[in-house]
Amino acid sequence: MAGALRPIPEVPERADRLLGAIERLGLQAEEPVDAGLAPLAAVHTPEYLEFLQNIHAEWQALGGSRDVVPSVHPNYRNGVYPRAAVGRAGYHLADTACPVSAETWDAVRTSANAAVAAAHTVREGARHAYALCRPPGHHAYADMAGGFCYLNNAAIAAQTLRTAVDRVAVLDIDLHHGNGTQGVFYRRDDVLTVSVHVDPSDFYPFFWGHASERGEGAGLGYNHNLPLPLGAGDDAFLAALEAALARIEAFAPGCMVLSLGLDASAEDPFGGLTVTSDGFAAIGRRIGAVTCPVALIQEGGYLSDVLGENLYRFLGAFLEAR
Ligand code: ZN
């Protein structure tokens, strides 16, 4: 932020807090099975998956830094794919909040496996399933990582569900705009993407998430952004959610994927919006009333005293409303 080096807030303790909420609800957590590369390759490009697997070893062989962090970016892409490792790092990594370490590939594969497992559970007839994904995924494009995200877990879940139903809706309620998910489906009319988030004029991802971005080609009208003013709270969030769900209802999806970020919390260190724990319960209750099956994919939400509480309140109210 503003050039200062800060520790990355996407830390393992997040998963411990979220898992604690799951246990408090009396739910049984399961380890996901390895779904293989096919569900990933249905969303991401071959060169990007190859890059995520191999760039760290290649970087080390060149005498590079401990983690792969780009120093150059193709701000205006023209289709050229560089041969040099530093060029490919710039091509595939949108910002400095997605360094590639020796463990990144294993971590992102496991996270994506959880999303695929949730999609499979719903595809096989469950009304809902929750994937505790870490790292999150909604800033990841088909060929680009960004903002702690590498593989787009929600897009992978949506594409997996798309094999069973004609239309899938993705609702993203993370504090930040789900730019990667928007990018993956921007030219398609079979996957509706709807995002409620803080105004990107003031907040990451800055360049995407504005209300004027409505899709392209066949996808025109199938992307819906609902930015909220900086500092907005429960009432504004719930009003935007109502508009989002009306759009989704009109689309009549066979399944919905929920990108469940908890960083709109008033206590979240990002400080963009001011949703309370009661607000998360109200949001959960409203989304729980959606009639189609829902795969819930964990996105952001960073360490605060109420991170676990907010998942507990959200999921408790969601389940009550199902
Ligand atoms: Zn976020």
Coordinates of C-alpha atoms and ligand atoms in Angstrom, one line a residue:
M1 CA 0.0 0.0 0.0
A2 CA 1.4 3.4 -1.1
G3 CA 4.8 1.7 -1.7
A4 CA 5.3 0.6 1.9
L5 CA 6.2 -3.1 2.4
R6 CA 3.6 -4.8 4.6
P7 CA 3.1 -8.4 5.7
I8 CA 0.5 -10.2 3.5
P9 CA -2.8 -10.4 5.5
E10 CA -3.8 -13.7 3.7
V11 CA -2.4 -15.8 6.6
P12 CA -3.1 -19.4 7.7
E13 CA -4.8 -18.3 10.9
R14 CA -7.7 -17.1 8.7
A15 CA -8.5 -20.8 7.9
D16 CA -8.3 -21.7 11.6
R17 CA -10.8 -19.0 12.6
L18 CA -13.2 -20.0 9.7
L19 CA -12.9 -23.7 10.6
G20 CA -13.7 -22.8 14.2
A21 CA -17.0 -21.3 13.0
I22 CA -17.8 -24.4 11.0
E23 CA -17.3 -26.6 14.1
R24 CA -19.3 -24.2 16.3
L25 CA -22.2 -24.8 13.9
G26 CA -21.9 -28.5 14.4
L27 CA -20.9 -29.1 10.7
Q28 CA -18.6 -31.9 9.6
A29 CA -15.6 -30.7 7.6
E30 CA -14.1 -33.0 5.0
E31 CA -10.8 -32.9 3.1
P32 CA -11.4 -32.5 -0.6
V33 CA -10.2 -35.2 -3.0
D34 CA -7.8 -34.3 -5.8
A35 CA -10.0 -33.4 -8.8
G36 CA -7.0 -33.4 -11.2
L37 CA -6.2 -30.6 -13.7
A38 CA -9.3 -30.8 -15.9
P39 CA -11.6 -28.5 -13.8
L40 CA -8.7 -26.0 -13.7
A41 CA -8.0 -26.2 -17.4
A42 CA -11.7 -25.5 -18.1
V43 CA -11.2 -22.0 -16.8
H44 CA -7.4 -21.2 -17.0
T45 CA -5.1 -21.2 -20.0
P46 CA -2.5 -24.0 -20.4
E47 CA 0.5 -21.5 -20.4
Y48 CA -0.8 -20.0 -17.1
L49 CA -1.2 -23.4 -15.4
E50 CA 2.3 -24.4 -16.6
F51 CA 3.6 -21.0 -15.3
L52 CA 2.1 -21.5 -11.8
Q53 CA 3.6 -25.0 -11.6
N54 CA 7.1 -24.3 -12.7
I55 CA 8.0 -20.6 -12.4
H56 CA 9.3 -20.8 -8.8
A57 CA 11.9 -23.5 -9.7
E58 CA 12.9 -21.6 -12.8
W59 CA 13.2 -18.3 -10.9
Q60 CA 15.5 -20.0 -8.3
A61 CA 17.7 -21.5 -11.0
L62 CA 18.2 -17.9 -12.3
G63 CA 19.3 -16.8 -8.9
G64 CA 16.1 -14.8 -8.3
S65 CA 14.4 -13.6 -5.1
R66 CA 12.9 -16.1 -2.6
D67 CA 9.4 -15.6 -4.0
V68 CA 8.5 -14.7 -7.6
V69 CA 7.5 -11.0 -7.7
P70 CA 7.2 -9.2 -11.0
S71 CA 9.1 -6.0 -11.8
V72 CA 7.4 -5.3 -15.2
H73 CA 3.9 -5.5 -16.5
P74 CA 2.3 -5.4 -20.0
N75 CA -0.1 -2.6 -19.3
Y76 CA -1.3 -2.7 -22.9
R77 CA -1.5 -6.4 -23.9
N78 CA -1.0 -7.1 -27.6
G79 CA -1.0 -10.9 -27.5
V80 CA 2.8 -11.3 -27.3
Y81 CA 3.9 -14.0 -24.8
P82 CA 7.5 -13.5 -23.6
R83 CA 10.1 -16.2 -23.4
A84 CA 12.0 -14.8 -20.4
A85 CA 10.9 -15.7 -16.9
V86 CA 10.7 -12.1 -15.7
G87 CA 8.5 -11.2 -18.7
R88 CA 6.2 -14.2 -18.0
A89 CA 6.0 -13.2 -14.3
G90 CA 4.9 -9.7 -15.4
Y91 CA 2.4 -11.2 -17.9
H92 CA 0.7 -13.5 -15.4
L93 CA 1.0 -11.6 -12.0
A94 CA -1.2 -8.5 -12.0
D95 CA 0.3 -6.9 -8.8
T96 CA 2.7 -7.6 -5.9
A97 CA 0.0 -9.1 -3.7
C98 CA 0.4 -12.5 -5.5
P99 CA 4.0 -13.6 -5.0
V100 CA 4.7 -17.2 -6.1
S101 CA 6.5 -19.3 -3.4
A102 CA 7.7 -22.9 -3.4
E103 CA 4.4 -23.9 -1.9
T104 CA 2.0 -21.8 -4.0
W105 CA 1.1 -24.5 -6.5
D106 CA 0.2 -27.1 -3.8
A107 CA -1.8 -24.5 -1.9
V108 CA -3.8 -23.2 -4.8
R109 CA -4.5 -26.7 -6.1
T110 CA -5.8 -27.7 -2.7
S111 CA -8.0 -24.6 -2.5
A112 CA -9.4 -25.3 -6.0
N113 CA -10.0 -28.9 -5.0
A114 CA -12.3 -27.7 -2.2
A115 CA -14.3 -25.6 -4.7
V116 CA -14.6 -28.5 -7.1
A117 CA -15.7 -30.7 -4.2
A118 CA -18.5 -28.2 -3.2
A119 CA -19.6 -28.0 -6.9
H120 CA -19.7 -31.8 -7.1
T121 CA -21.7 -32.1 -3.9
V122 CA -24.3 -29.7 -5.3
R123 CA -24.2 -31.3 -8.7
E124 CA -25.0 -34.6 -7.1
G125 CA -28.2 -33.2 -5.5
A126 CA -27.2 -31.3 -2.3
R127 CA -29.0 -28.0 -1.7
H128 CA -25.8 -26.3 -0.7
A129 CA -22.1 -26.9 0.2
Y130 CA -19.4 -24.6 1.6
A131 CA -15.8 -24.7 0.5
L132 CA -13.3 -23.3 2.9
C133 CA -10.9 -22.1 0.2
R134 CA -7.6 -20.6 1.0
P135 CA -6.1 -18.7 -0.8
P136 CA -9.1 -17.0 -2.3
G137 CA -9.7 -16.9 -6.0
H138 CA -12.0 -14.1 -7.3
H139 CA -9.3 -11.7 -8.5
A140 CA -7.7 -14.4 -10.7
Y141 CA -8.4 -14.2 -14.5
A142 CA -8.0 -17.1 -17.0
D143 CA -4.3 -16.2 -17.3
M144 CA -3.5 -13.8 -14.5
A145 CA -3.2 -13.9 -10.7
G146 CA -3.8 -10.8 -8.5
G147 CA -4.8 -9.7 -5.0
F148 CA -3.9 -13.0 -3.1
C149 CA -5.7 -15.0 -5.8
Y150 CA -4.2 -17.5 -8.3
L151 CA -6.8 -20.0 -9.4
N152 CA -10.4 -18.7 -9.6
N153 CA -12.1 -21.1 -7.3
A154 CA -15.6 -19.6 -7.8
A155 CA -15.2 -19.7 -11.6
I156 CA -14.0 -23.3 -11.5
A157 CA -17.0 -24.2 -9.4
A158 CA -19.3 -22.4 -11.8
Q159 CA -17.8 -24.0 -14.8
T160 CA -18.0 -27.4 -13.1
L161 CA -21.7 -26.8 -12.3
R162 CA -22.3 -25.6 -15.9
T163 CA -21.8 -29.2 -17.0
A164 CA -25.0 -30.1 -15.2
V165 CA -27.3 -27.1 -15.7
D166 CA -27.8 -24.6 -18.6
R167 CA -27.3 -21.4 -16.6
V168 CA -25.2 -20.6 -13.5
A169 CA -25.2 -17.4 -11.6
V170 CA -22.2 -16.2 -9.6
L171 CA -23.0 -13.7 -6.8
D172 CA -19.9 -12.1 -5.2
I173 CA -20.3 -10.3 -1.9
D174 CA -16.6 -9.8 -1.0
L175 CA -15.6 -6.3 -0.1
H176 CA -13.6 -6.2 -3.3
H177 CA -15.0 -6.5 -6.9
G178 CA -14.6 -10.0 -8.3
N179 CA -12.7 -8.8 -11.3
G180 CA -11.2 -12.2 -12.2
T181 CA -14.6 -13.9 -12.2
Q182 CA -16.1 -11.1 -14.3
G183 CA -13.2 -11.4 -16.7
V184 CA -13.6 -15.2 -17.1
F185 CA -17.3 -15.0 -18.1
Y186 CA -17.4 -11.5 -19.6
R187 CA -18.3 -12.6 -23.1
R188 CA -20.8 -15.4 -22.1
D189 CA -24.5 -15.4 -21.5
D190 CA -24.7 -18.8 -19.8
V191 CA -22.9 -17.6 -16.6
L192 CA -24.3 -14.4 -15.0
T193 CA -21.9 -12.6 -12.8
V194 CA -23.1 -10.1 -10.2
S195 CA -20.9 -8.4 -7.7
V196 CA -21.7 -6.1 -4.7
H197 CA -18.5 -4.4 -3.5
V198 CA -16.9 -1.1 -2.4
D199 CA -16.6 1.5 -5.2
P200 CA -13.4 0.6 -7.1
S201 CA -12.7 4.3 -7.7
D202 CA -11.4 4.2 -4.1
F203 CA -10.4 0.6 -3.7
Y204 CA -8.6 -2.4 -5.2
P205 CA -9.0 -3.7 -8.0
F206 CA -9.4 0.0 -9.2
F207 CA -9.6 -0.7 -12.9
W208 CA -12.7 -3.0 -12.8
G209 CA -15.9 -3.2 -10.9
H210 CA -17.7 -0.1 -12.2
A211 CA -21.4 -0.2 -12.9
S212 CA -20.8 0.6 -16.6
E213 CA -19.0 -2.8 -17.1
R214 CA -21.9 -4.9 -18.4
G215 CA -20.3 -7.6 -20.5
E216 CA -19.3 -7.9 -24.1
G217 CA -20.6 -9.7 -27.2
A218 CA -22.9 -12.5 -26.3
G219 CA -22.2 -11.6 -22.6
L220 CA -23.5 -8.0 -22.9
G221 CA -26.1 -7.6 -20.1
Y222 CA -24.8 -10.7 -18.2
N223 CA -22.4 -8.9 -15.9
H224 CA -23.8 -6.6 -13.2
N225 CA -21.8 -4.5 -10.8
L226 CA -23.2 -2.8 -7.7
P227 CA -20.5 -0.6 -6.2
L228 CA -21.2 0.9 -2.8
P229 CA -19.8 4.1 -1.5
L230 CA -16.7 3.8 0.8
G231 CA -17.9 3.2 4.4
A232 CA -21.4 2.0 3.5
G233 CA -23.0 -0.3 6.1
D234 CA -25.8 -2.9 6.6
D235 CA -28.7 -1.0 5.0
A236 CA -26.9 0.0 1.8
F237 CA -25.4 -3.5 1.5
L238 CA -28.8 -5.2 2.0
A239 CA -30.4 -2.9 -0.6
A240 CA -27.7 -3.7 -3.2
L241 CA -28.1 -7.4 -2.3
E242 CA -31.8 -7.2 -3.0
A243 CA -31.1 -5.7 -6.5
A244 CA -28.5 -8.4 -7.1
L245 CA -30.9 -11.2 -6.2
A246 CA -33.6 -9.7 -8.4
R247 CA -31.3 -9.8 -11.4
I248 CA -30.3 -13.4 -10.5
E249 CA -33.9 -14.4 -10.1
A250 CA -34.8 -13.0 -13.6
F251 CA -31.9 -15.1 -15.0
A252 CA -33.5 -18.3 -13.5
P253 CA -30.2 -20.2 -12.9
G254 CA -30.1 -23.9 -12.3
C255 CA -27.4 -23.3 -9.6
M256 CA -25.7 -20.4 -7.9
V257 CA -22.1 -19.9 -6.8
L258 CA -21.6 -17.5 -3.9
S259 CA -18.2 -15.8 -3.6
L260 CA -18.4 -15.4 0.1
G261 CA -16.0 -12.7 1.3
L262 CA -16.3 -11.5 4.8
D263 CA -14.1 -8.4 4.4
A264 CA -17.0 -6.0 4.1
S265 CA -17.0 -6.2 7.9
A266 CA -16.7 -3.0 9.9
E267 CA -13.8 -4.7 11.9
D268 CA -11.9 -6.0 8.8
P269 CA -8.4 -4.5 8.5
F270 CA -9.2 -3.3 4.9
G271 CA -11.8 -0.9 6.3
G272 CA -13.8 -0.4 3.1
L273 CA -17.3 -1.0 4.3
T274 CA -19.0 -1.2 7.7
V275 CA -21.2 -4.4 7.7
T276 CA -21.9 -5.6 11.3
S277 CA -22.2 -9.2 12.5
D278 CA -26.0 -8.7 12.6
G279 CA -25.7 -7.5 9.0
F280 CA -23.9 -10.7 8.0
A281 CA -26.7 -12.7 9.6
A282 CA -29.3 -10.7 7.6
I283 CA -27.2 -11.2 4.4
G284 CA -27.0 -15.0 5.1
R285 CA -30.8 -15.2 5.7
R286 CA -31.6 -13.4 2.5
I287 CA -29.2 -15.5 0.4
G288 CA -30.4 -18.7 2.1
A289 CA -33.9 -17.9 0.7
V290 CA -32.6 -18.4 -2.9
T291 CA -34.5 -21.4 -4.3
C292 CA -31.8 -23.0 -6.5
P293 CA -28.8 -25.0 -5.1
V294 CA -25.9 -22.9 -3.9
A295 CA -22.1 -23.7 -3.8
L296 CA -20.5 -21.3 -1.3
I297 CA -16.9 -20.5 -2.0
Q298 CA -14.8 -18.7 0.7
E299 CA -13.1 -15.6 -0.7
G300 CA -11.6 -12.8 1.5
G301 CA -12.1 -11.7 5.1
Y302 CA -9.0 -11.0 7.2
L303 CA -8.0 -11.3 10.8
S304 CA -10.2 -9.4 13.3
D305 CA -12.0 -10.3 16.5
V306 CA -15.2 -11.0 14.5
L307 CA -13.9 -13.0 11.5
G308 CA -15.1 -16.4 12.8
E309 CA -18.2 -14.8 14.3
N310 CA -19.2 -13.3 11.0
L311 CA -19.0 -16.7 9.2
Y312 CA -20.8 -18.3 12.1
R313 CA -23.6 -15.7 11.9
F314 CA -23.8 -15.8 8.1
L315 CA -23.9 -19.5 7.7
G316 CA -26.2 -20.1 10.7
A317 CA -28.8 -17.7 9.2
F318 CA -28.2 -19.1 5.7
L319 CA -28.9 -22.7 6.9
E320 CA -32.0 -21.6 8.9
A321 CA -33.4 -20.1 5.7
R322 CA -32.8 -23.1 3.5
Ligands
ZN1 ZN -11.7 -9.1 -0.6

